[in-house]
Each structure stands twice: as C-alpha cells, then as structure tokens.
Short mmCIF file of N, CA and C in Angstrom, two decimals:
data_model
loop_
_atom_site.label_atom_id
_atom_site.label_comp_id
_atom_site.label_asym_id
_atom_site.label_seq_id
_atom_site.Cartn_x
_atom_site.Cartn_y
_atom_site.Cartn_z
N MET J 1 0.83 -1.18 0.00
CA MET J 1 0.00 0.00 0.00
C MET J 1 0.88 1.25 0.00
N LYS J 2 0.61 2.16 -0.91
CA LYS J 2 1.31 3.45 -0.93
C LYS J 2 0.78 4.30 0.21
N ARG J 3 1.72 5.02 0.83
CA ARG J 3 1.33 5.88 1.96
C ARG J 3 1.72 7.32 1.70
N LEU J 4 1.04 8.19 2.42
CA LEU J 4 1.31 9.61 2.35
C LEU J 4 2.08 10.06 3.58
N ALA J 5 3.00 10.99 3.37
CA ALA J 5 3.63 11.74 4.44
C ALA J 5 3.20 13.19 4.21
N ILE J 6 2.31 13.67 5.06
CA ILE J 6 1.79 15.03 4.94
C ILE J 6 2.52 15.87 5.98
N ILE J 7 3.21 16.89 5.52
CA ILE J 7 4.07 17.70 6.38
C ILE J 7 3.56 19.14 6.38
N THR J 8 3.19 19.64 7.56
CA THR J 8 2.73 21.02 7.67
C THR J 8 3.92 21.97 7.76
N VAL J 9 3.72 23.17 7.24
CA VAL J 9 4.74 24.22 7.29
C VAL J 9 4.04 25.53 7.64
N GLY J 10 4.44 26.13 8.75
CA GLY J 10 3.83 27.41 9.11
C GLY J 10 4.23 27.91 10.47
N LYS J 11 3.89 29.16 10.72
CA LYS J 11 4.20 29.82 11.99
C LYS J 11 3.24 29.36 13.08
N THR J 12 3.56 29.76 14.30
CA THR J 12 2.71 29.45 15.43
C THR J 12 1.30 30.00 15.23
N HIS J 13 0.32 29.24 15.66
CA HIS J 13 -1.09 29.61 15.61
C HIS J 13 -1.64 29.78 14.19
N SER J 14 -0.97 29.16 13.21
CA SER J 14 -1.46 29.26 11.83
C SER J 14 -2.54 28.23 11.53
N GLY J 15 -2.77 27.28 12.44
CA GLY J 15 -3.83 26.30 12.24
C GLY J 15 -3.32 24.91 11.90
N LYS J 16 -2.05 24.66 12.06
CA LYS J 16 -1.46 23.38 11.69
C LYS J 16 -2.07 22.21 12.47
N THR J 17 -2.17 22.36 13.79
CA THR J 17 -2.71 21.27 14.62
C THR J 17 -4.19 21.05 14.34
N THR J 18 -4.94 22.12 14.24
CA THR J 18 -6.38 22.01 13.93
C THR J 18 -6.57 21.30 12.59
N PHE J 19 -5.79 21.70 11.60
CA PHE J 19 -5.83 21.05 10.29
C PHE J 19 -5.48 19.57 10.40
N ALA J 20 -4.38 19.27 11.10
CA ALA J 20 -3.91 17.88 11.20
C ALA J 20 -4.97 16.98 11.83
N LYS J 21 -5.61 17.47 12.90
CA LYS J 21 -6.65 16.68 13.57
C LYS J 21 -7.86 16.48 12.65
N ALA J 22 -8.23 17.51 11.91
CA ALA J 22 -9.36 17.38 10.98
C ALA J 22 -9.01 16.42 9.85
N LEU J 23 -7.79 16.49 9.35
CA LEU J 23 -7.36 15.58 8.28
C LEU J 23 -7.35 14.14 8.78
N GLU J 24 -6.86 13.93 9.99
CA GLU J 24 -6.80 12.58 10.56
C GLU J 24 -8.20 11.95 10.61
N LYS J 25 -9.22 12.73 10.89
CA LYS J 25 -10.60 12.22 10.93
C LYS J 25 -11.11 11.84 9.55
N GLU J 26 -10.62 12.52 8.51
CA GLU J 26 -11.11 12.29 7.15
C GLU J 26 -10.26 11.33 6.34
N LEU J 27 -9.02 11.11 6.76
CA LEU J 27 -8.10 10.26 6.01
C LEU J 27 -7.95 8.94 6.75
N PRO J 28 -8.62 7.89 6.27
CA PRO J 28 -8.54 6.60 6.95
C PRO J 28 -7.10 6.15 7.13
N ASN J 29 -6.86 5.48 8.25
CA ASN J 29 -5.56 4.88 8.54
C ASN J 29 -4.44 5.92 8.56
N SER J 30 -4.69 7.01 9.26
CA SER J 30 -3.67 8.05 9.38
C SER J 30 -3.41 8.35 10.85
N VAL J 31 -2.26 8.93 11.12
CA VAL J 31 -1.89 9.29 12.48
C VAL J 31 -1.18 10.64 12.46
N VAL J 32 -1.51 11.48 13.44
CA VAL J 32 -0.84 12.78 13.59
C VAL J 32 0.36 12.60 14.52
N ILE J 33 1.50 13.09 14.08
CA ILE J 33 2.69 13.12 14.92
C ILE J 33 3.02 14.59 15.14
N ASP J 34 2.79 15.05 16.37
CA ASP J 34 2.88 16.47 16.71
C ASP J 34 3.94 16.68 17.78
N GLN J 35 5.00 17.40 17.46
CA GLN J 35 6.08 17.62 18.41
C GLN J 35 5.63 18.40 19.65
N ASP J 36 4.56 19.17 19.56
CA ASP J 36 4.06 19.86 20.75
C ASP J 36 3.64 18.85 21.82
N ASN J 37 3.10 17.71 21.40
CA ASN J 37 2.75 16.66 22.36
C ASN J 37 4.00 16.12 23.05
N HIS J 38 5.07 15.97 22.29
CA HIS J 38 6.31 15.46 22.85
C HIS J 38 6.93 16.49 23.80
N ALA J 39 6.84 17.77 23.43
CA ALA J 39 7.36 18.84 24.30
C ALA J 39 6.59 18.90 25.61
N GLU J 40 5.27 18.77 25.53
CA GLU J 40 4.44 18.80 26.73
C GLU J 40 4.75 17.61 27.64
N PHE J 41 4.92 16.44 27.04
CA PHE J 41 5.29 15.23 27.78
C PHE J 41 6.61 15.44 28.53
N LEU J 42 7.60 15.98 27.82
CA LEU J 42 8.90 16.21 28.44
C LEU J 42 8.82 17.26 29.56
N GLN J 43 8.06 18.32 29.33
CA GLN J 43 7.90 19.36 30.36
C GLN J 43 7.22 18.79 31.60
N SER J 44 6.27 17.88 31.39
CA SER J 44 5.51 17.31 32.51
C SER J 44 6.31 16.26 33.30
N TYR J 45 7.07 15.43 32.60
CA TYR J 45 7.66 14.28 33.26
C TYR J 45 9.19 14.25 33.28
N TYR J 46 9.84 14.99 32.40
CA TYR J 46 11.30 14.90 32.30
C TYR J 46 11.95 16.27 32.14
N LYS J 47 11.44 17.24 32.84
CA LYS J 47 11.93 18.61 32.71
C LYS J 47 13.45 18.70 32.95
N GLY J 48 13.96 17.91 33.87
CA GLY J 48 15.39 17.93 34.17
C GLY J 48 16.27 17.45 33.03
N LEU J 49 15.69 16.74 32.07
CA LEU J 49 16.47 16.26 30.93
C LEU J 49 16.53 17.26 29.77
N LEU J 50 15.72 18.32 29.86
CA LEU J 50 15.68 19.28 28.75
C LEU J 50 16.96 20.09 28.69
N PRO J 51 17.49 20.29 27.48
CA PRO J 51 18.69 21.12 27.34
C PRO J 51 18.40 22.54 27.83
N LYS J 52 19.38 23.14 28.47
CA LYS J 52 19.22 24.52 28.97
C LYS J 52 19.22 25.52 27.83
N ARG J 53 19.95 25.23 26.75
CA ARG J 53 19.98 26.10 25.57
C ARG J 53 20.23 25.23 24.35
N GLY J 54 20.06 25.82 23.21
CA GLY J 54 20.29 25.09 21.96
C GLY J 54 19.09 24.23 21.58
N PRO J 55 19.27 23.41 20.58
CA PRO J 55 18.17 22.57 20.08
C PRO J 55 17.65 21.61 21.15
N ASN J 56 16.38 21.34 21.08
CA ASN J 56 15.75 20.40 22.01
C ASN J 56 15.96 18.98 21.49
N THR J 57 17.17 18.49 21.64
CA THR J 57 17.55 17.22 21.05
C THR J 57 16.76 16.04 21.60
N ILE J 58 16.35 16.09 22.85
CA ILE J 58 15.56 14.98 23.40
C ILE J 58 14.18 14.94 22.74
N LYS J 59 13.57 16.10 22.51
CA LYS J 59 12.27 16.14 21.82
C LYS J 59 12.42 15.56 20.42
N TYR J 60 13.48 15.97 19.72
CA TYR J 60 13.68 15.47 18.36
C TYR J 60 13.93 13.96 18.36
N SER J 61 14.60 13.45 19.39
CA SER J 61 14.84 12.00 19.48
C SER J 61 13.54 11.24 19.69
N ILE J 62 12.66 11.77 20.53
CA ILE J 62 11.36 11.13 20.74
C ILE J 62 10.57 11.12 19.43
N THR J 63 10.54 12.25 18.76
CA THR J 63 9.82 12.34 17.49
C THR J 63 10.39 11.35 16.48
N LYS J 64 11.71 11.29 16.37
CA LYS J 64 12.34 10.38 15.42
C LYS J 64 11.99 8.93 15.74
N THR J 65 11.98 8.56 17.00
CA THR J 65 11.62 7.20 17.40
C THR J 65 10.19 6.88 16.97
N ILE J 66 9.28 7.80 17.22
CA ILE J 66 7.87 7.58 16.85
C ILE J 66 7.73 7.49 15.33
N VAL J 67 8.39 8.40 14.61
CA VAL J 67 8.32 8.38 13.14
C VAL J 67 8.90 7.08 12.59
N ASP J 68 10.07 6.69 13.09
CA ASP J 68 10.70 5.45 12.62
C ASP J 68 9.78 4.25 12.85
N TYR J 69 9.18 4.19 14.03
CA TYR J 69 8.26 3.10 14.33
C TYR J 69 7.06 3.12 13.38
N ALA J 70 6.45 4.28 13.23
CA ALA J 70 5.26 4.39 12.38
C ALA J 70 5.58 4.03 10.93
N ALA J 71 6.76 4.46 10.45
CA ALA J 71 7.14 4.18 9.07
C ALA J 71 7.44 2.70 8.85
N ALA J 72 8.10 2.06 9.82
CA ALA J 72 8.54 0.67 9.65
C ALA J 72 7.51 -0.36 10.10
N GLU J 73 6.73 -0.03 11.10
CA GLU J 73 5.89 -1.04 11.73
C GLU J 73 4.39 -0.88 11.50
N THR J 74 3.99 0.17 10.79
CA THR J 74 2.56 0.35 10.52
C THR J 74 2.36 0.59 9.03
N ASP J 75 1.11 0.64 8.63
CA ASP J 75 0.79 1.01 7.26
C ASP J 75 0.03 2.34 7.23
N CYS J 76 0.24 3.15 8.24
CA CYS J 76 -0.47 4.43 8.38
C CYS J 76 0.10 5.51 7.47
N HIS J 77 -0.80 6.39 7.04
CA HIS J 77 -0.39 7.67 6.47
C HIS J 77 0.09 8.52 7.65
N LEU J 78 1.15 9.30 7.47
CA LEU J 78 1.69 10.10 8.56
C LEU J 78 1.41 11.58 8.32
N ILE J 79 0.88 12.23 9.34
CA ILE J 79 0.63 13.67 9.30
C ILE J 79 1.58 14.30 10.30
N LEU J 80 2.60 14.97 9.79
CA LEU J 80 3.64 15.55 10.65
C LEU J 80 3.33 17.02 10.90
N CYS J 81 2.93 17.28 12.13
CA CYS J 81 2.39 18.58 12.50
C CYS J 81 3.41 19.35 13.33
N ASN J 82 4.30 20.07 12.65
CA ASN J 82 5.29 20.92 13.29
C ASN J 82 5.41 22.16 12.40
N SER J 83 6.29 23.08 12.78
CA SER J 83 6.45 24.28 11.94
C SER J 83 7.18 23.97 10.64
N ASN J 84 8.21 23.13 10.68
CA ASN J 84 8.92 22.68 9.48
C ASN J 84 9.30 23.81 8.52
N ARG J 85 9.75 24.94 9.07
CA ARG J 85 10.05 26.12 8.25
C ARG J 85 11.47 26.10 7.68
N ASN J 86 12.33 25.22 8.19
CA ASN J 86 13.70 25.15 7.73
C ASN J 86 13.77 24.25 6.49
N GLN J 87 14.12 24.84 5.35
CA GLN J 87 14.10 24.10 4.10
C GLN J 87 15.08 22.92 4.10
N LYS J 88 16.26 23.13 4.66
CA LYS J 88 17.26 22.05 4.70
C LYS J 88 16.72 20.86 5.50
N ASP J 89 16.10 21.12 6.66
CA ASP J 89 15.52 20.05 7.46
C ASP J 89 14.35 19.39 6.75
N ARG J 90 13.53 20.19 6.04
CA ARG J 90 12.43 19.60 5.26
C ARG J 90 12.96 18.66 4.21
N GLN J 91 14.06 19.06 3.54
CA GLN J 91 14.64 18.21 2.51
C GLN J 91 15.10 16.87 3.08
N LYS J 92 15.69 16.90 4.28
CA LYS J 92 16.09 15.65 4.94
C LYS J 92 14.87 14.78 5.22
N MET J 93 13.80 15.41 5.73
CA MET J 93 12.57 14.66 6.01
C MET J 93 12.01 14.05 4.73
N LEU J 94 11.93 14.85 3.69
CA LEU J 94 11.37 14.37 2.43
C LEU J 94 12.20 13.21 1.86
N LYS J 95 13.50 13.32 1.96
CA LYS J 95 14.37 12.23 1.49
C LYS J 95 14.09 10.95 2.28
N TYR J 96 13.94 11.09 3.60
CA TYR J 96 13.63 9.95 4.48
C TYR J 96 12.34 9.28 4.01
N TYR J 97 11.28 10.06 3.83
CA TYR J 97 9.99 9.47 3.46
C TYR J 97 10.01 8.89 2.05
N HIS J 98 10.65 9.57 1.12
CA HIS J 98 10.73 9.04 -0.24
C HIS J 98 11.49 7.72 -0.27
N SER J 99 12.54 7.61 0.55
CA SER J 99 13.33 6.37 0.57
C SER J 99 12.52 5.20 1.14
N ARG J 100 11.45 5.50 1.81
CA ARG J 100 10.58 4.46 2.37
C ARG J 100 9.29 4.29 1.57
N GLY J 101 9.24 4.89 0.40
CA GLY J 101 8.11 4.69 -0.50
C GLY J 101 6.91 5.59 -0.28
N PHE J 102 7.02 6.58 0.58
CA PHE J 102 5.91 7.49 0.83
C PHE J 102 5.78 8.49 -0.32
N THR J 103 4.56 8.94 -0.56
CA THR J 103 4.30 10.08 -1.41
C THR J 103 4.21 11.29 -0.49
N SER J 104 4.92 12.36 -0.83
CA SER J 104 5.01 13.50 0.08
C SER J 104 4.09 14.65 -0.32
N ILE J 105 3.51 15.26 0.71
CA ILE J 105 2.65 16.44 0.53
C ILE J 105 3.09 17.48 1.55
N LEU J 106 3.43 18.66 1.07
CA LEU J 106 3.68 19.80 1.97
C LEU J 106 2.42 20.65 1.99
N VAL J 107 1.98 20.99 3.19
CA VAL J 107 0.83 21.89 3.34
C VAL J 107 1.38 23.16 3.99
N SER J 108 1.42 24.23 3.20
CA SER J 108 2.01 25.49 3.63
C SER J 108 0.90 26.43 4.12
N PHE J 109 1.07 26.90 5.37
CA PHE J 109 0.11 27.81 5.98
C PHE J 109 0.61 29.24 5.81
N ASN J 110 -0.09 30.01 5.02
CA ASN J 110 0.31 31.38 4.69
C ASN J 110 -0.71 32.35 5.28
N ILE J 111 -0.83 32.32 6.58
CA ILE J 111 -1.80 33.16 7.29
C ILE J 111 -1.12 34.48 7.63
N PRO J 112 -1.77 35.62 7.36
CA PRO J 112 -1.16 36.92 7.66
C PRO J 112 -0.80 37.05 9.15
N ASP J 113 0.31 37.73 9.41
CA ASP J 113 0.80 37.89 10.78
C ASP J 113 -0.21 38.58 11.70
N ASP J 114 -0.98 39.53 11.18
CA ASP J 114 -1.97 40.20 12.05
C ASP J 114 -3.04 39.21 12.51
N VAL J 115 -3.40 38.26 11.66
CA VAL J 115 -4.36 37.23 12.05
C VAL J 115 -3.74 36.32 13.12
N LEU J 116 -2.48 35.96 12.93
CA LEU J 116 -1.79 35.12 13.92
C LEU J 116 -1.73 35.82 15.27
N ARG J 117 -1.42 37.11 15.26
CA ARG J 117 -1.37 37.89 16.50
C ARG J 117 -2.72 37.87 17.22
N ARG J 118 -3.79 38.08 16.46
CA ARG J 118 -5.14 38.05 17.06
C ARG J 118 -5.46 36.66 17.63
N ARG J 119 -5.08 35.63 16.90
CA ARG J 119 -5.31 34.27 17.39
C ARG J 119 -4.57 34.01 18.69
N ILE J 120 -3.33 34.46 18.75
CA ILE J 120 -2.52 34.28 19.97
C ILE J 120 -3.18 35.00 21.14
N MET J 121 -3.62 36.23 20.91
CA MET J 121 -4.23 37.02 21.99
C MET J 121 -5.51 36.36 22.51
N ALA J 122 -6.24 35.67 21.64
CA ALA J 122 -7.50 35.03 22.04
C ALA J 122 -7.30 33.59 22.52
N SER J 123 -6.11 33.06 22.34
CA SER J 123 -5.85 31.65 22.62
C SER J 123 -5.78 31.34 24.12
N GLN J 124 -6.26 30.17 24.46
CA GLN J 124 -6.14 29.64 25.82
C GLN J 124 -5.09 28.53 25.86
N ARG J 125 -4.33 28.40 24.78
CA ARG J 125 -3.35 27.33 24.65
C ARG J 125 -2.26 27.45 25.72
N SER J 126 -1.91 26.34 26.29
CA SER J 126 -0.90 26.30 27.34
C SER J 126 0.48 26.62 26.78
N THR J 127 1.23 27.39 27.53
CA THR J 127 2.61 27.69 27.13
C THR J 127 3.58 26.62 27.62
N SER J 128 3.06 25.53 28.16
CA SER J 128 3.94 24.47 28.70
C SER J 128 4.80 23.83 27.62
N VAL J 129 4.43 23.98 26.35
CA VAL J 129 5.23 23.41 25.27
C VAL J 129 6.44 24.28 24.95
N LEU J 130 6.46 25.50 25.49
CA LEU J 130 7.56 26.42 25.19
C LEU J 130 8.72 26.16 26.13
N ARG J 131 9.92 26.17 25.58
CA ARG J 131 11.11 25.92 26.39
C ARG J 131 11.95 27.18 26.55
N VAL J 132 12.14 27.93 25.48
CA VAL J 132 13.01 29.10 25.56
C VAL J 132 12.25 30.42 25.41
N ALA J 133 11.02 30.38 24.98
CA ALA J 133 10.20 31.59 24.87
C ALA J 133 9.23 31.64 26.04
N SER J 134 8.83 32.83 26.41
CA SER J 134 7.90 32.96 27.54
C SER J 134 6.45 33.05 27.07
N SER J 135 6.23 33.32 25.77
CA SER J 135 4.86 33.44 25.26
C SER J 135 4.85 33.11 23.77
N PHE J 136 3.64 32.87 23.25
CA PHE J 136 3.51 32.62 21.82
C PHE J 136 3.73 33.89 21.01
N LEU J 137 3.47 35.06 21.61
CA LEU J 137 3.79 36.31 20.92
C LEU J 137 5.31 36.42 20.70
N GLU J 138 6.07 35.98 21.68
CA GLU J 138 7.52 35.96 21.53
C GLU J 138 7.94 34.98 20.43
N VAL J 139 7.29 33.83 20.38
CA VAL J 139 7.58 32.84 19.32
C VAL J 139 7.29 33.46 17.96
N LEU J 140 6.13 34.11 17.83
CA LEU J 140 5.76 34.73 16.56
C LEU J 140 6.77 35.81 16.17
N SER J 141 7.17 36.64 17.12
CA SER J 141 8.16 37.69 16.82
C SER J 141 9.46 37.08 16.32
N ARG J 142 9.89 36.01 16.95
CA ARG J 142 11.12 35.33 16.53
C ARG J 142 10.94 34.75 15.12
N GLN J 143 9.78 34.14 14.88
CA GLN J 143 9.53 33.56 13.55
C GLN J 143 9.47 34.64 12.48
N GLN J 144 8.87 35.78 12.79
CA GLN J 144 8.82 36.89 11.83
C GLN J 144 10.23 37.36 11.50
N ALA J 145 11.07 37.49 12.52
CA ALA J 145 12.44 37.99 12.33
C ALA J 145 13.29 37.03 11.50
N GLU J 146 13.07 35.73 11.65
CA GLU J 146 13.91 34.77 10.94
C GLU J 146 13.37 34.38 9.57
N SER J 147 12.16 34.84 9.21
CA SER J 147 11.58 34.50 7.91
C SER J 147 12.50 34.91 6.78
N ASN J 148 12.67 34.01 5.84
CA ASN J 148 13.49 34.22 4.64
C ASN J 148 14.95 34.53 4.97
N GLN J 149 15.41 34.08 6.11
CA GLN J 149 16.82 34.21 6.46
C GLN J 149 17.41 32.80 6.58
N GLY J 150 18.58 32.61 6.05
CA GLY J 150 19.21 31.29 6.11
C GLY J 150 18.34 30.27 5.40
N ASP J 151 18.07 29.18 6.11
CA ASP J 151 17.27 28.10 5.53
C ASP J 151 15.78 28.21 5.86
N ILE J 152 15.36 29.29 6.50
CA ILE J 152 13.94 29.48 6.81
C ILE J 152 13.28 30.02 5.54
N LYS J 153 12.63 29.10 4.82
CA LYS J 153 12.05 29.45 3.53
C LYS J 153 10.70 28.77 3.37
N ALA J 154 9.81 29.46 2.68
CA ALA J 154 8.52 28.87 2.34
C ALA J 154 8.75 27.72 1.36
N PRO J 155 7.91 26.70 1.42
CA PRO J 155 8.05 25.60 0.46
C PRO J 155 7.90 26.09 -0.98
N ALA J 156 8.61 25.42 -1.88
CA ALA J 156 8.55 25.77 -3.29
C ALA J 156 8.02 24.59 -4.09
N GLU J 157 7.43 24.88 -5.23
CA GLU J 157 6.97 23.83 -6.14
C GLU J 157 8.14 22.90 -6.43
N GLY J 158 7.86 21.60 -6.45
CA GLY J 158 8.88 20.61 -6.76
C GLY J 158 9.64 20.12 -5.54
N GLU J 159 9.44 20.77 -4.40
CA GLU J 159 10.14 20.34 -3.18
C GLU J 159 9.59 19.00 -2.70
N ALA J 160 8.31 18.80 -2.86
CA ALA J 160 7.64 17.54 -2.49
C ALA J 160 6.84 17.07 -3.71
N ASP J 161 6.21 15.92 -3.57
CA ASP J 161 5.36 15.44 -4.66
C ASP J 161 4.18 16.37 -4.91
N TYR J 162 3.66 16.94 -3.81
CA TYR J 162 2.54 17.89 -3.90
C TYR J 162 2.79 19.04 -2.94
N LEU J 163 2.40 20.24 -3.35
CA LEU J 163 2.44 21.42 -2.49
C LEU J 163 1.06 22.04 -2.48
N LEU J 164 0.48 22.12 -1.28
CA LEU J 164 -0.85 22.70 -1.11
C LEU J 164 -0.73 23.89 -0.16
N ASN J 165 -1.55 24.91 -0.39
CA ASN J 165 -1.46 26.14 0.40
C ASN J 165 -2.76 26.44 1.12
N ILE J 166 -2.62 26.91 2.35
CA ILE J 166 -3.76 27.37 3.13
C ILE J 166 -3.47 28.82 3.51
N GLY J 167 -4.25 29.73 2.95
CA GLY J 167 -4.08 31.15 3.24
C GLY J 167 -5.22 31.71 4.06
N HIS J 168 -6.25 30.89 4.23
CA HIS J 168 -7.46 31.31 4.95
C HIS J 168 -8.11 30.05 5.53
N PRO J 169 -8.75 30.16 6.69
CA PRO J 169 -9.40 28.97 7.27
C PRO J 169 -10.38 28.27 6.32
N ASP J 170 -10.98 29.02 5.41
CA ASP J 170 -11.91 28.41 4.46
C ASP J 170 -11.22 27.44 3.50
N ASP J 171 -9.90 27.51 3.38
CA ASP J 171 -9.15 26.63 2.48
C ASP J 171 -8.98 25.22 3.04
N VAL J 172 -9.16 25.06 4.35
CA VAL J 172 -8.87 23.78 5.01
C VAL J 172 -9.68 22.63 4.42
N ALA J 173 -10.98 22.80 4.28
CA ALA J 173 -11.83 21.71 3.78
C ALA J 173 -11.41 21.28 2.37
N GLU J 174 -11.08 22.24 1.52
CA GLU J 174 -10.66 21.92 0.15
C GLU J 174 -9.33 21.18 0.14
N VAL J 175 -8.38 21.59 0.97
CA VAL J 175 -7.08 20.92 1.03
C VAL J 175 -7.25 19.49 1.55
N ILE J 176 -8.11 19.30 2.54
CA ILE J 176 -8.39 17.95 3.04
C ILE J 176 -9.00 17.10 1.94
N ARG J 177 -9.92 17.66 1.17
CA ARG J 177 -10.55 16.92 0.06
C ARG J 177 -9.49 16.52 -0.97
N ILE J 178 -8.58 17.43 -1.30
CA ILE J 178 -7.52 17.14 -2.28
C ILE J 178 -6.63 16.00 -1.77
N ILE J 179 -6.27 16.05 -0.49
CA ILE J 179 -5.42 14.98 0.07
C ILE J 179 -6.15 13.65 0.06
N ALA J 180 -7.43 13.65 0.39
CA ALA J 180 -8.22 12.41 0.34
C ALA J 180 -8.25 11.86 -1.09
N ASP J 181 -8.41 12.74 -2.08
CA ASP J 181 -8.39 12.32 -3.47
C ASP J 181 -7.04 11.72 -3.87
N ILE J 182 -5.95 12.36 -3.44
CA ILE J 182 -4.62 11.84 -3.71
C ILE J 182 -4.47 10.44 -3.12
N SER J 183 -4.94 10.28 -1.88
CA SER J 183 -4.86 9.00 -1.20
C SER J 183 -5.60 7.91 -1.98
N MET J 184 -6.77 8.23 -2.46
CA MET J 184 -7.56 7.24 -3.21
C MET J 184 -6.88 6.87 -4.52
N ARG J 185 -6.20 7.80 -5.14
CA ARG J 185 -5.50 7.52 -6.42
C ARG J 185 -4.27 6.64 -6.20
N LEU J 186 -3.72 6.63 -4.97
CA LEU J 186 -2.54 5.81 -4.68
C LEU J 186 -2.86 4.33 -4.64
N ASP J 187 -4.07 3.98 -4.27
CA ASP J 187 -4.44 2.57 -4.11
C ASP J 187 -4.52 1.83 -5.41
#
C-alpha cells in the first residue's frame, strides 16, 4: 500500500494542529505526529532532561523514534504537524519518506501575521510546550524575524510530490478533500 507523508509548514497559531486533527478524521488509517505533544510530555515528566539552551535534542529524538516506528511497523499515512520552516531540514525529512516509498505532501500555511497575533491574543493554549520563549507572541516575533533568512524558507513547487497552500481557514476543507483524493488515487 502506498502511503502519504503530509508535512505542515507554518508559523505558530497558523492552524497546523487544527488542520492535522481534521485531516486525521477524514483520512482513513492516518496518524498525527505532533512535536508539541512530545514537548508537553517532556515538560511534565522529564523537565530535568531538557537542554538549557540550543536545540531540544531529546524532543527530536522522541519524534524520530515515533516516526521510525510508524514508518517501519505500521501502514499508516503520517501527518507531521510541526512548523517545518527550515528548508534544509524539510529536505532531509522528504528524502527519508521518499526512501521508504511514501508520497510527500507539503501543506504550507500562509496566514497573515496580524491574524496570527489576534489568534494568539485570544488563545487559551498552554505555554507548557515552550522551552526558551515565555509566550507565543515571543515565538511569533522570533519567527517573523527569521523568515526568509538562512534556511527558513517557504516551500517551493517541486520540493515535495505535492504542495498545497492554506491562506485562509476556508481553504482547510478543500485541502483535506484534495489529500483524500490523492490517497484514493494511490491505491
């Protein structure tokens, strides 16, 4: 069975998790792998193991273990729900999935920053997933500053097998329908 690796790309509060959960309900035999869940788990149970600075290598190790298991031991479509804004890291991920026979889909969230700011202000989301920032507004400010610098780049055509864009919440249902159609064509 051909499988999909659906990878979200976007800033904080752009709707990646909401989209991933909705897609999981509509795409049979799929699973969401969300690093925020791993960060929350580590904050709750293993806070002393978290690096004081630099990359959160333990979180990435947990995610890699789950991804490796899901890719090797299941027949699930994988929905990878993280920011995935670093093009070099996306390329590594895409190479990994392609080498395992997955068809890749990047879903790019292009929500205006003023909308993201309003969402953050209205959000009741726990900051327990944050390690080095004190608020999601700080995360957004950092993401705005690093946009289009270094390897922080929006996905481009040809980077994955499919590139889909969400610029407005109304786009979500159509993107889910397109992914479901792609899935049916793989069988």
